[in-house]
C-alpha positions as a Python dict, from the first residue, in 0.01 Angstrom:
ca = {
    (1, 'M'): (0, 0, 0),
    (2, 'A'): (134, 342, -96),
    (3, 'F'): (211, 601, 171),
    (4, 'G'): (-106, 789, 261),
    (5, 'D'): (-331, 502, 161),
    (6, 'F'): (-527, 243, 359),
    (7, 'R'): (-660, -100, 274),
    (8, 'C'): (-1029, -61, 194),
    (9, 'R'): (-1132, -295, 476),
    (10, 'D'): (-920, -105, 729),
    (11, 'F'): (-1074, 222, 614),
    (12, 'A'): (-1421, 63, 638),
    (13, 'R'): (-1350, -38, 1000),
    (14, 'L'): (-1244, 318, 1080),
    (15, 'L'): (-1565, 453, 922),
    (16, 'A'): (-1779, 196, 1106),
    (17, 'A'): (-1672, 354, 1435),
    (18, 'R'): (-1793, 702, 1330),
    (19, 'E'): (-2137, 865, 1366),
    (20, 'D'): (-2409, 767, 1119),
    (21, 'H'): (-2517, 1128, 1054),
    (22, 'Y'): (-2331, 1458, 1015),
    (23, 'P'): (-2486, 1797, 941),
    (24, 'V'): (-2339, 1886, 602),
    (25, 'S'): (-2387, 1547, 437),
    (26, 'D'): (-2740, 1526, 581),
    (27, 'R'): (-2816, 1872, 439),
    (28, 'Y'): (-2684, 1764, 98),
    (29, 'I'): (-2910, 1458, 104),
    (30, 'A'): (-3213, 1664, 206),
    (31, 'M'): (-3157, 1968, -17),
    (32, 'V'): (-2960, 1851, -321),
    (33, 'H'): (-2947, 1478, -388),
    (34, 'D'): (-2974, 1136, -224),
    (35, 'S'): (-2853, 830, -412),
    (36, 'P'): (-3139, 598, -508),
    (37, 'D'): (-2909, 291, -499),
    (38, 'K'): (-2757, 356, -159),
    (39, 'T'): (-2675, 44, 41),
    (40, 'G'): (-2793, 60, 402),
    (41, 'S'): (-3011, 306, 587),
    (42, 'D'): (-2753, 584, 625),
    (43, 'E'): (-2421, 702, 481),
    (44, 'R'): (-2217, 515, 741),
    (45, 'E'): (-2370, 180, 644),
    (46, 'H'): (-2340, 271, 277),
    (47, 'M'): (-1971, 365, 301),
    (48, 'V'): (-1872, 72, 522),
    (49, 'A'): (-2029, -161, 264),
    (50, 'W'): (-1869, 31, -27),
    (51, 'F'): (-1516, 14, 110),
    (52, 'T'): (-1551, -344, 238),
    (53, 'D'): (-1698, -474, -87),
    (54, 'N'): (-1429, -309, -302),
    (55, 'E'): (-1176, -569, -188),
    (56, 'T'): (-1398, -837, -343),
    (57, 'K'): (-1497, -893, -705),
    (58, 'G'): (-1839, -750, -625),
    (59, 'A'): (-2171, -860, -770),
    (60, 'G'): (-2426, -740, -1023),
    (61, 'S'): (-2368, -391, -1157),
    (62, 'Y'): (-2081, -350, -908),
    (63, 'S'): (-1883, -652, -1029),
    (64, 'R'): (-1520, -616, -1134),
    (65, 'S'): (-1252, -851, -1263),
    (66, 'E'): (-1025, -793, -962),
    (67, 'G'): (-1081, -664, -611),
    (68, 'N'): (-940, -328, -512),
    (69, 'A'): (-759, -288, -180),
    (70, 'S'): (-682, 86, -211),
    (71, 'A'): (-907, 322, -15),
    (72, 'R'): (-751, 608, -209),
    (73, 'R'): (-867, 454, -537),
    (74, 'C'): (-1215, 389, -391),
    (75, 'Y'): (-1243, 752, -280),
    (76, 'G'): (-1142, 862, -628),
    (77, 'R'): (-1405, 640, -793),
    (78, 'L'): (-1694, 718, -561),
    (79, 'Q'): (-1975, 893, -750),
    (80, 'N'): (-2197, 1002, -461),
    (81, 'A'): (-2141, 1357, -338),
    (82, 'A'): (-2325, 1302, -8),
    (83, 'S'): (-2099, 1006, 65),
    (84, 'L'): (-1784, 1208, -5),
    (85, 'L'): (-1909, 1481, 229),
    (86, 'W'): (-1997, 1223, 495),
    (87, 'I'): (-1648, 1071, 475),
    (88, 'A'): (-1495, 1416, 518),
    (89, 'E'): (-1709, 1489, 822),
    (90, 'A'): (-1653, 1141, 966),
    (91, 'V'): (-1273, 1168, 960),
    (92, 'G'): (-1276, 1521, 1102),
    (93, 'I'): (-1205, 1751, 807),
    (94, 'P'): (-1259, 2109, 932),
    (95, 'A'): (-1622, 2223, 908),
    (96, 'E'): (-1531, 2529, 699),
    (97, 'Q'): (-1361, 2311, 436),
    (98, 'V'): (-1658, 2069, 428),
    (99, 'S'): (-1900, 2362, 394),
    (100, 'C'): (-1697, 2500, 101),
    (101, 'A'): (-1711, 2156, -64),
    (102, 'Y'): (-2089, 2144, -9),
    (103, 'E'): (-2144, 2484, -169),
    (104, 'A'): (-1923, 2397, -466),
    (105, 'A'): (-2095, 2060, -514),
    (106, 'A'): (-2445, 2208, -489),
    (107, 'A'): (-2355, 2458, -762),
    (108, 'A'): (-2181, 2201, -983),
    (109, 'G'): (-2487, 2050, -1144),
    (110, 'D'): (-2473, 1676, -1213),
    (111, 'H'): (-2334, 1420, -971),
    (112, 'R'): (-2005, 1363, -1158),
    (113, 'R'): (-1914, 1731, -1151),
    (114, 'A'): (-2030, 1756, -789),
    (115, 'C'): (-1801, 1468, -687),
    (116, 'A'): (-1505, 1606, -881),
    (117, 'T'): (-1559, 1944, -717),
    (118, 'I'): (-1566, 1793, -369),
    (119, 'R'): (-1242, 1604, -437),
    (120, 'K'): (-1078, 1933, -545),
    (121, 'V'): (-1179, 2100, -219),
    (122, 'I'): (-1113, 1788, -8),
    (123, 'P'): (-842, 1583, -178),
    (124, 'W'): (-752, 1232, -65),
    (125, 'A'): (-438, 1363, 107),
    (126, 'D'): (-658, 1557, 351),
    (127, 'I'): (-879, 1253, 413),
    (128, 'A'): (-576, 1028, 471),
    (129, 'R'): (-411, 1275, 708),
    (130, 'A'): (-729, 1312, 916),
    (131, 'A'): (-798, 936, 912),
    (132, 'S'): (-441, 863, 1021),
    (133, 'A'): (-484, 1095, 1318),
    (134, 'L'): (-802, 906, 1416),
    (135, 'S'): (-638, 567, 1395),
    (136, 'R'): (-350, 654, 1629),
}
C-alpha cells in the first residue's frame, strides 16, 4: 500500500466507528441529492459496505474482474457527493472546508461534476491525514 493510503477494509473499520449522521452530508441529502441505490439506511452503512466490498470482485452492476484494496482509489471512484461529504465529516475535516465543498458541489450540477468538485476541495491527502490521526 502506498504512503497515505489504507486498505479498503481497514478504512471501512475506521468509518464503522464514526457517527451515522453529520450535518453537512445530511443537508446535501435533504436539499440537493440522495442516491437511489444507496446500500444501508444511512451514509455510514453505505460507506462501510462500499469500502468493504471493493476488496472483493463484487456482484451485479458493481462486479469487477479484480478486487481493489486501495481506499484512495475507492475515494477517487466514488460517484456520490453526499458520501464524499460524509467521509470528510466522519474523519474530522474542518467544518469550513466541508462547507466549502458542499457549496461547490451544490452549484456544480450533475453528480459527476459535484463529486469532482468535492475532491478538489477535499483531496484524498486531507482525508488520509485526518484518518491517520483518528487511527492513532
